[in-house]
JSON list of C-alpha atoms in Angstrom, two decimals:
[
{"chain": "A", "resi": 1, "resn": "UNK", "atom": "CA", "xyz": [-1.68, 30.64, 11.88]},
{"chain": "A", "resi": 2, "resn": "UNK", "atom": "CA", "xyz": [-4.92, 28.98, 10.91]},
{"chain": "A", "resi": 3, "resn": "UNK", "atom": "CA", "xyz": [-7.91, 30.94, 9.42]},
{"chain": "A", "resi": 4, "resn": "UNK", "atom": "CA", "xyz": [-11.44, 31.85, 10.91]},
{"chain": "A", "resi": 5, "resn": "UNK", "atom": "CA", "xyz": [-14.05, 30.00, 9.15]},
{"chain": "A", "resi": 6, "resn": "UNK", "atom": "CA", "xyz": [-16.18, 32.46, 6.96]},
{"chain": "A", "resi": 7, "resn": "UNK", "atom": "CA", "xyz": [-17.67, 31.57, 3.48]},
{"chain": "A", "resi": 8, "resn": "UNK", "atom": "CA", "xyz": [-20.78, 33.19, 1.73]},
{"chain": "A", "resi": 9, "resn": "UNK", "atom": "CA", "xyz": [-24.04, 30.74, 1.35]},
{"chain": "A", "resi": 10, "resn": "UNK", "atom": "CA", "xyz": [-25.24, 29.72, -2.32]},
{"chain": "A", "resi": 11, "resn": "UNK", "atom": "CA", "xyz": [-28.36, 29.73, -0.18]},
{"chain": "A", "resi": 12, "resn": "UNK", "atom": "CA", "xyz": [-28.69, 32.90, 1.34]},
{"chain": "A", "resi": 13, "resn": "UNK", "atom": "CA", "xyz": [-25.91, 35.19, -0.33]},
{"chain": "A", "resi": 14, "resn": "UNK", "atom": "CA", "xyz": [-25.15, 36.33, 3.55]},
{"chain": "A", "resi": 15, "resn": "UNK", "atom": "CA", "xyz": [-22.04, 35.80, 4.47]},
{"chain": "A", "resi": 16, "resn": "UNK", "atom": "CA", "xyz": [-21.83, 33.85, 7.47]},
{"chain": "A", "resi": 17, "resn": "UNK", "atom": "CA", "xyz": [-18.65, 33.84, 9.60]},
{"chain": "A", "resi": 18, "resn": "UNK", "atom": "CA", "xyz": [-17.35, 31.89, 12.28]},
{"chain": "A", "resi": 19, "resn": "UNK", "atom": "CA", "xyz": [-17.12, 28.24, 13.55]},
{"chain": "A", "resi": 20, "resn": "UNK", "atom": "CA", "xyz": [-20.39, 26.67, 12.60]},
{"chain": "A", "resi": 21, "resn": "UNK", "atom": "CA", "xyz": [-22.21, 25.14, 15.57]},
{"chain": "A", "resi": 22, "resn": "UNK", "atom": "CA", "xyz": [-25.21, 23.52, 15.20]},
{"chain": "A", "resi": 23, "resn": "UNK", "atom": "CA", "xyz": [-27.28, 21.31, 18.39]},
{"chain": "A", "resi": 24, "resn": "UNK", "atom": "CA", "xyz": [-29.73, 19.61, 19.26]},
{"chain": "A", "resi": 25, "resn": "UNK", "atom": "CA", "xyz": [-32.26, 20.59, 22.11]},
{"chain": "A", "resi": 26, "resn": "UNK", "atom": "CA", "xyz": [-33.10, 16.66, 23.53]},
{"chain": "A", "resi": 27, "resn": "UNK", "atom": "CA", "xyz": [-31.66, 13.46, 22.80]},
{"chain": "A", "resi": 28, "resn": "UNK", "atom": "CA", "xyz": [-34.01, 11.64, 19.76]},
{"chain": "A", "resi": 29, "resn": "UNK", "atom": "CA", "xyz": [-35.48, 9.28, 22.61]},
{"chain": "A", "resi": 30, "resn": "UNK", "atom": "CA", "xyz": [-36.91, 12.55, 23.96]},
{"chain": "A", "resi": 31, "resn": "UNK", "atom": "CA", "xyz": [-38.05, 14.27, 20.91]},
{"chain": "A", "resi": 32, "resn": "UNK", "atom": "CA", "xyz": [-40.00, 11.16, 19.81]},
{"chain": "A", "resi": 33, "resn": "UNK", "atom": "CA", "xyz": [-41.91, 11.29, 22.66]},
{"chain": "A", "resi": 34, "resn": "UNK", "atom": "CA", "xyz": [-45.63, 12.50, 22.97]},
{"chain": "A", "resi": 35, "resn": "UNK", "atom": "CA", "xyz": [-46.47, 15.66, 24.95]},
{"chain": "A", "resi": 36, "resn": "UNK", "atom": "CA", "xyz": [-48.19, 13.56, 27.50]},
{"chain": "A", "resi": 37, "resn": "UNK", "atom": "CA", "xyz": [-44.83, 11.00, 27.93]},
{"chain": "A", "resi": 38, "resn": "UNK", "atom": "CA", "xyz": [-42.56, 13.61, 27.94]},
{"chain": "A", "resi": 39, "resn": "UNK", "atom": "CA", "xyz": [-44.95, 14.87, 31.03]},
{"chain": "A", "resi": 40, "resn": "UNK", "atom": "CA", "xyz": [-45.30, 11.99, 32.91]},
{"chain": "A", "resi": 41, "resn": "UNK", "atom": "CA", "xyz": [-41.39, 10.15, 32.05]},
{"chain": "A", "resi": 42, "resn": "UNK", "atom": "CA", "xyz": [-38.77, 12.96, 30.94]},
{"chain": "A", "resi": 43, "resn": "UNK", "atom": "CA", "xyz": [-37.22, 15.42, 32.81]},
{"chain": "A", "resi": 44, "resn": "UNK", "atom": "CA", "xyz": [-35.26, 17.93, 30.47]},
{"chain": "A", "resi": 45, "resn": "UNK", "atom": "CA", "xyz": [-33.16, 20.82, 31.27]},
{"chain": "A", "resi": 46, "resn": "UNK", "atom": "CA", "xyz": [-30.07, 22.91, 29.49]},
{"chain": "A", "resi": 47, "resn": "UNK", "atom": "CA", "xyz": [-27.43, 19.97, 30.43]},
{"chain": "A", "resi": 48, "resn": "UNK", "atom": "CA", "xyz": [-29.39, 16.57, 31.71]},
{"chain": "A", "resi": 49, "resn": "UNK", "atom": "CA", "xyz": [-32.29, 14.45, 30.44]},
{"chain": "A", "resi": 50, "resn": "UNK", "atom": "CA", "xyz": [-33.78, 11.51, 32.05]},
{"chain": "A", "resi": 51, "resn": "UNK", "atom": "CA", "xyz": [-36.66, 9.11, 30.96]},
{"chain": "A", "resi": 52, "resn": "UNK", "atom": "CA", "xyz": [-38.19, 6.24, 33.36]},
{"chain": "A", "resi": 53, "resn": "UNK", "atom": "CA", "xyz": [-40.38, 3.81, 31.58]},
{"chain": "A", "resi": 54, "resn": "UNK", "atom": "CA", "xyz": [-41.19, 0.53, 32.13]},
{"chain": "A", "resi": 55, "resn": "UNK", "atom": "CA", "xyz": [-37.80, -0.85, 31.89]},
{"chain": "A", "resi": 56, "resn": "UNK", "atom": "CA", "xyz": [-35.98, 1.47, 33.58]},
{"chain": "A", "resi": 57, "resn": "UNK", "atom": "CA", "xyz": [-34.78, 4.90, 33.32]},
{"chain": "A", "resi": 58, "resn": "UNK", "atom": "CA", "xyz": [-32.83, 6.44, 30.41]},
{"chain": "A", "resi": 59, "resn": "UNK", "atom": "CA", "xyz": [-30.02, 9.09, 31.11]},
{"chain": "A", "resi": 60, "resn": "UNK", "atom": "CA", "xyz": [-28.51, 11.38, 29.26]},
{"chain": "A", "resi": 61, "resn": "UNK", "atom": "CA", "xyz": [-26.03, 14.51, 28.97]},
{"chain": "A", "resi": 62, "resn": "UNK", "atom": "CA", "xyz": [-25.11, 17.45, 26.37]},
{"chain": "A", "resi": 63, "resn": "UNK", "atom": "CA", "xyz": [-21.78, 17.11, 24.86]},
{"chain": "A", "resi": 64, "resn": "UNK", "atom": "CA", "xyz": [-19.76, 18.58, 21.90]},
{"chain": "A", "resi": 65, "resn": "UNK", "atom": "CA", "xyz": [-18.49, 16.54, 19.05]},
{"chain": "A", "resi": 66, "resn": "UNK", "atom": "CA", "xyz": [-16.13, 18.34, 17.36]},
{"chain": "A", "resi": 67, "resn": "UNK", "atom": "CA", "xyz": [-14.54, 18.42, 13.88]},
{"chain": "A", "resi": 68, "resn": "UNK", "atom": "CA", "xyz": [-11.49, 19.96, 12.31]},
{"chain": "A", "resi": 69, "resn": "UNK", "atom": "CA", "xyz": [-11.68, 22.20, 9.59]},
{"chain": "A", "resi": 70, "resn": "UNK", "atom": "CA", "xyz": [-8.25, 21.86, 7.75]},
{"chain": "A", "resi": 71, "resn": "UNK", "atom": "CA", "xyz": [-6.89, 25.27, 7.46]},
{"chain": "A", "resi": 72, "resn": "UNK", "atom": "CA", "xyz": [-8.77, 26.46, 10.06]},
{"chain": "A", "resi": 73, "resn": "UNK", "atom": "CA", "xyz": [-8.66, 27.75, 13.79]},
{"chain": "A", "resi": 74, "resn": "UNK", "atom": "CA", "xyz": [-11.72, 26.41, 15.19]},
{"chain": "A", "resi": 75, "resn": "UNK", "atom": "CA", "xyz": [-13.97, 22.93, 14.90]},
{"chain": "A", "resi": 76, "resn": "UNK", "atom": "CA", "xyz": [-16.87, 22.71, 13.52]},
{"chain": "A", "resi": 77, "resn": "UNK", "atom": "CA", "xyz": [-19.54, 21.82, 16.29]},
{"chain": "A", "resi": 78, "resn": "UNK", "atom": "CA", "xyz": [-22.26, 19.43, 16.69]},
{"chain": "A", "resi": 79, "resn": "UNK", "atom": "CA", "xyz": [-23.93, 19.89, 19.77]},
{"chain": "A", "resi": 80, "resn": "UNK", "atom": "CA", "xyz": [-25.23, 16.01, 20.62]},
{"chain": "A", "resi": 81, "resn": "UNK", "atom": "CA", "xyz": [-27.06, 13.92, 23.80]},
{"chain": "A", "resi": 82, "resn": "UNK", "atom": "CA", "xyz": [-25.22, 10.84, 24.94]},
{"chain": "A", "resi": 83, "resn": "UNK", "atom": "CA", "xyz": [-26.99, 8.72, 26.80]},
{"chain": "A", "resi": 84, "resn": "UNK", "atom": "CA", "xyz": [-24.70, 6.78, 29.99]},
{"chain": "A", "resi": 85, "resn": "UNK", "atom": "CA", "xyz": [-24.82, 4.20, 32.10]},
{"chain": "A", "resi": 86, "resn": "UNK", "atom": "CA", "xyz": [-26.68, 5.07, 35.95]},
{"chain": "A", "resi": 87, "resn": "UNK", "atom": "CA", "xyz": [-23.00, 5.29, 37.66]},
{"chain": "A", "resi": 88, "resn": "UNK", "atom": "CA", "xyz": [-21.47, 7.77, 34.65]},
{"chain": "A", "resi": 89, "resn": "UNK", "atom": "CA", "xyz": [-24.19, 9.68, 34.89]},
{"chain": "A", "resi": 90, "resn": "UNK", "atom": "CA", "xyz": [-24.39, 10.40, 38.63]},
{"chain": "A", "resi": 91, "resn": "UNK", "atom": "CA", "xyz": [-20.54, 10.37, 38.50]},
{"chain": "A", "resi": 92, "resn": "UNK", "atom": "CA", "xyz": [-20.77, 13.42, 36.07]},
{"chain": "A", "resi": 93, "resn": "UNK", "atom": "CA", "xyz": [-23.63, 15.61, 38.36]},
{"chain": "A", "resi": 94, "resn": "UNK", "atom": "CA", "xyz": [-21.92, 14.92, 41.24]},
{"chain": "A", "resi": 95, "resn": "UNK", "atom": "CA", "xyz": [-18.46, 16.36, 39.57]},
{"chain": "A", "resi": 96, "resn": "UNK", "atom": "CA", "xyz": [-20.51, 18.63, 37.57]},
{"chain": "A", "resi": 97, "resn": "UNK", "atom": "CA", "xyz": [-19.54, 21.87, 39.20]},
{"chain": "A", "resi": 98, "resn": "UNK", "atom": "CA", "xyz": [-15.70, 20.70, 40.12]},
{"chain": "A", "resi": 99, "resn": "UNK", "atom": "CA", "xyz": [-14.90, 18.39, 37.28]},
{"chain": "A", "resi": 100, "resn": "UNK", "atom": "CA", "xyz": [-12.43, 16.04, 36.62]},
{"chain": "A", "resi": 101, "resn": "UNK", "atom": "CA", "xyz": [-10.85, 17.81, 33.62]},
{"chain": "A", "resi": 102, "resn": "UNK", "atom": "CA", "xyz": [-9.66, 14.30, 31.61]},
{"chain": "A", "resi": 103, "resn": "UNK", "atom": "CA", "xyz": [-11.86, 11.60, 32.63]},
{"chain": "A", "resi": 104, "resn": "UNK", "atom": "CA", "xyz": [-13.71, 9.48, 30.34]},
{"chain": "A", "resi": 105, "resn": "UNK", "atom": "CA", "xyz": [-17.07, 7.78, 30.38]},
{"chain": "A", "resi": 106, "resn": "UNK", "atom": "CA", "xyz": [-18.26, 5.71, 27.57]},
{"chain": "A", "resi": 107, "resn": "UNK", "atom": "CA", "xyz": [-21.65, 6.66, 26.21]},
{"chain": "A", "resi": 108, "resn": "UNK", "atom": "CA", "xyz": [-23.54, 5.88, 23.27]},
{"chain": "A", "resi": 109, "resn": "UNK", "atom": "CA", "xyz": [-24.44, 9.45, 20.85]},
{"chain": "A", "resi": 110, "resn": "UNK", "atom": "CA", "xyz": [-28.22, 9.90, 20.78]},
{"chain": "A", "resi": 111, "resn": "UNK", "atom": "CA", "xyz": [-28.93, 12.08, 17.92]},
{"chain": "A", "resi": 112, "resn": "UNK", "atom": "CA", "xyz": [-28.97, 11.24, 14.23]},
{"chain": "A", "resi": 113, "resn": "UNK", "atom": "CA", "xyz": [-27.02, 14.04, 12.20]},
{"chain": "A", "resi": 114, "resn": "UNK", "atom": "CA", "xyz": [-29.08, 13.41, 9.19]},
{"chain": "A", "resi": 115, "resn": "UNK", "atom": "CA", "xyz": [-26.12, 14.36, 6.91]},
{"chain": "A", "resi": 116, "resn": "UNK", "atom": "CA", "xyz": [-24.30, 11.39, 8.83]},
{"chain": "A", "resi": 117, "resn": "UNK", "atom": "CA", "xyz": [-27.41, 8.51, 8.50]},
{"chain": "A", "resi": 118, "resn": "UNK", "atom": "CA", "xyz": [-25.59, 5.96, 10.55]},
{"chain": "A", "resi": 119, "resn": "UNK", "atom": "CA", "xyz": [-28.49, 2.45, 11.92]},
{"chain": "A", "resi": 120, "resn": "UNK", "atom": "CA", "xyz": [-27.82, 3.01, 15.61]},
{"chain": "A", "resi": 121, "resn": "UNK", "atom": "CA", "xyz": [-26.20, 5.12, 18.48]},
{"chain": "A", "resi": 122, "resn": "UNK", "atom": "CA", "xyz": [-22.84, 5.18, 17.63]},
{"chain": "A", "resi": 123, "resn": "UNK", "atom": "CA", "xyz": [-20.26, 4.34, 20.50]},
{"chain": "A", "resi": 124, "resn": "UNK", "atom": "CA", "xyz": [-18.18, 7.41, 21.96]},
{"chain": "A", "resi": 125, "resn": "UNK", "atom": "CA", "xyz": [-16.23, 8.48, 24.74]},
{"chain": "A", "resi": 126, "resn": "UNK", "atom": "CA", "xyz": [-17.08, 11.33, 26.51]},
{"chain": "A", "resi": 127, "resn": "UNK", "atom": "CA", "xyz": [-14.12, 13.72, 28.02]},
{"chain": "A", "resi": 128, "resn": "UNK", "atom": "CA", "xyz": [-14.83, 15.86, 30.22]},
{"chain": "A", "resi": 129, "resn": "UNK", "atom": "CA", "xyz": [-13.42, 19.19, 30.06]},
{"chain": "A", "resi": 130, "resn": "UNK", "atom": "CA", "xyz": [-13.14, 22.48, 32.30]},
{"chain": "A", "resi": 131, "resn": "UNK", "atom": "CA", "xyz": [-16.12, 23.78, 34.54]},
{"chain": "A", "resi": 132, "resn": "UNK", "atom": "CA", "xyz": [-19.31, 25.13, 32.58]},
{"chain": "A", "resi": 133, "resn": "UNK", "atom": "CA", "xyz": [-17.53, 23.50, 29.40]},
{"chain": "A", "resi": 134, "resn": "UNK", "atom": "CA", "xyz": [-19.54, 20.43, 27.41]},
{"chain": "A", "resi": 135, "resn": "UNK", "atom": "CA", "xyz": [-17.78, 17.41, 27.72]},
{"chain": "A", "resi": 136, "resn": "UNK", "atom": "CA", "xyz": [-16.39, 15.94, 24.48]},
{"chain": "A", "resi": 137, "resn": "UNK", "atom": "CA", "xyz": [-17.16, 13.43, 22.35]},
{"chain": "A", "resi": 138, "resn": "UNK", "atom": "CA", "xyz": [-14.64, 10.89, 20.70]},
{"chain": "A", "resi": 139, "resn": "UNK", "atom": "CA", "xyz": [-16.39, 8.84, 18.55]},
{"chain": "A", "resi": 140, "resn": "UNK", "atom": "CA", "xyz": [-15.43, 4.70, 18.67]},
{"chain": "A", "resi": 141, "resn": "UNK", "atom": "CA", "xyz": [-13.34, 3.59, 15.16]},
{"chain": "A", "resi": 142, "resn": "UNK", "atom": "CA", "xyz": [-15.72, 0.59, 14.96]},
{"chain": "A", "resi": 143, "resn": "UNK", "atom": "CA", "xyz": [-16.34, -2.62, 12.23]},
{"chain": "A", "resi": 144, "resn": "UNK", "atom": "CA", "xyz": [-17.38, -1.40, 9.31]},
{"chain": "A", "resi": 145, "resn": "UNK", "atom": "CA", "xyz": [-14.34, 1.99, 9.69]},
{"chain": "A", "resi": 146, "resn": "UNK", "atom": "CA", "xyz": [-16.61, 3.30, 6.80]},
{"chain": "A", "resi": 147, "resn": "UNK", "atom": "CA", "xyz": [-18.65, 5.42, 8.82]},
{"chain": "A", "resi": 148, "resn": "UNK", "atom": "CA", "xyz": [-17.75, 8.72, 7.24]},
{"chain": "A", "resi": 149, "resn": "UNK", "atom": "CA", "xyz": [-18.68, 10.63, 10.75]},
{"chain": "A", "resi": 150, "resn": "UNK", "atom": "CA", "xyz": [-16.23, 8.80, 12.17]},
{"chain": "A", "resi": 151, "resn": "UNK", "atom": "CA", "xyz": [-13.71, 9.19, 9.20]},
{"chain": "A", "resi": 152, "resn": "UNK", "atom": "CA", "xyz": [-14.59, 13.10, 9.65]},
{"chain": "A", "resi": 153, "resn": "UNK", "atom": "CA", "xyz": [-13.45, 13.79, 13.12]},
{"chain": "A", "resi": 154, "resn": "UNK", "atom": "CA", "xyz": [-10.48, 11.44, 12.51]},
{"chain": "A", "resi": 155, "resn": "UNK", "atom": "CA", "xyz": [-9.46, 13.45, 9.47]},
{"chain": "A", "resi": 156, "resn": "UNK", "atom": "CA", "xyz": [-10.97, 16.39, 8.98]},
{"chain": "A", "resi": 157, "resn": "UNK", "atom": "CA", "xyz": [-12.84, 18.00, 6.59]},
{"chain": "A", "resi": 158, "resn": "UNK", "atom": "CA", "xyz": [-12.51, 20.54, 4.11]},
{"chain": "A", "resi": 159, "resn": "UNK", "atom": "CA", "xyz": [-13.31, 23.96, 3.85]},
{"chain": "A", "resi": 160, "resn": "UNK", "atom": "CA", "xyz": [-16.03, 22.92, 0.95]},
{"chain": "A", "resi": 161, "resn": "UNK", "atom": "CA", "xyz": [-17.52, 20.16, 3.06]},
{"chain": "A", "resi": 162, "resn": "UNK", "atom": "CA", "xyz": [-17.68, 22.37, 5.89]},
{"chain": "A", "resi": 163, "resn": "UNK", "atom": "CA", "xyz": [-19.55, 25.05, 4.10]},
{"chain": "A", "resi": 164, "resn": "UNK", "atom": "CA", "xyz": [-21.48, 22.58, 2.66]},
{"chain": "A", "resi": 165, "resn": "UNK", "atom": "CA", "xyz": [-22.71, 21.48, 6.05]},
{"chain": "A", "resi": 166, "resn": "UNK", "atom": "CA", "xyz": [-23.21, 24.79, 7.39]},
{"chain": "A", "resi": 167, "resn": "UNK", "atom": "CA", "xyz": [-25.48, 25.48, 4.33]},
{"chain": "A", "resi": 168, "resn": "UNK", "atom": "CA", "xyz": [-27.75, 22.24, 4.89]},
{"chain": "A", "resi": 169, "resn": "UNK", "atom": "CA", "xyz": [-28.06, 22.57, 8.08]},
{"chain": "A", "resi": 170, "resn": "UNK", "atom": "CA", "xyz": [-29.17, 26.04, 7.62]},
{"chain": "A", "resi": 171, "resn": "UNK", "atom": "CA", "xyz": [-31.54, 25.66, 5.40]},
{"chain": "A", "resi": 172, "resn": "UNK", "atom": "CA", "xyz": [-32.46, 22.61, 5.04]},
{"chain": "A", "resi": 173, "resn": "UNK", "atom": "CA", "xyz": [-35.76, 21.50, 6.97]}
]
């Protein structure tokens, strides 16, 4: 039987238990907007964001991306926007409240982990799970397969790196 994640911070001396989860409250595109464009374009709540600009209008969902802690029970959590085509995204509000527990949508991740620099949104699919559950992102093996996010929900990471994360992303501003 695996272990619970638990480890005590060279930060904090507290011990902190459990699987760490750590999210982000908009997608970047939203964050890097002024007060007065997030007025007039964005609409934000808990699940959904949309932007309409000049172009056309952005959409985007909260999901999970999950990775394994070797040894232990539960994932550690980033909680990310992906931003979908028009039809994925009214596909998923429409089947928001009776989902299709499987289906896929591709998306594109849009939040940079800053302990995982990557250029641009990185490709994903996005499973959808049980009612009032966060879909799931699977990230795209892509050209260069060096992208150690990528490498890290493929493989793993250790109990170290995991505590290591935790730790930054704790305390780290």
């Amino acid at each position: 039987m695996a272990a619970i994640f638990a480890f005590k911070c060279s930060c904090c001396d507290e011990i902190h238990e459990g699987s760490p989860s750590f999210g982000f409250k908009a997608p970047d595109q939203y964050t890097s907007l002024s007060e007065d464009q997030k007025s007039q374009m964005a609409v934000l709540s808990e699940d959904f964001c949309t932007i309409t600009h000049s172009e056309g209008t952005d959409r985007f969902i909260r999901a999970v991306l999950e990775i394994s802690i070797l040894g232990v029970e539960q994932p550690f959590l980033w909680g990310v926007w992906v931003s979908l085509s028009e039809k994925s995204f009214n596909r998923y509000k429409d089947t928001y409240n009776e989902p299709v527990i499987g289906e896929s949508l591709f998306g594109w991740v849009c939040n940079t982990i800053r302990f995982y620099p990557y250029a641009h949104p990185r490709p994903a699919d996005v499973v959808i799970q049980g009612a009032r559950s966060r879909p799931l992102v699977v990230l795209h093996r892509g050209e260069p397969e060096d992208d150690p996010l990528v490498i890290d929900q493929v493989q793993g990471i250790s109990v170290a790196k995991a505590q290591e994360l935790a730790e930054r992303a704790l305390h780290e501003a």
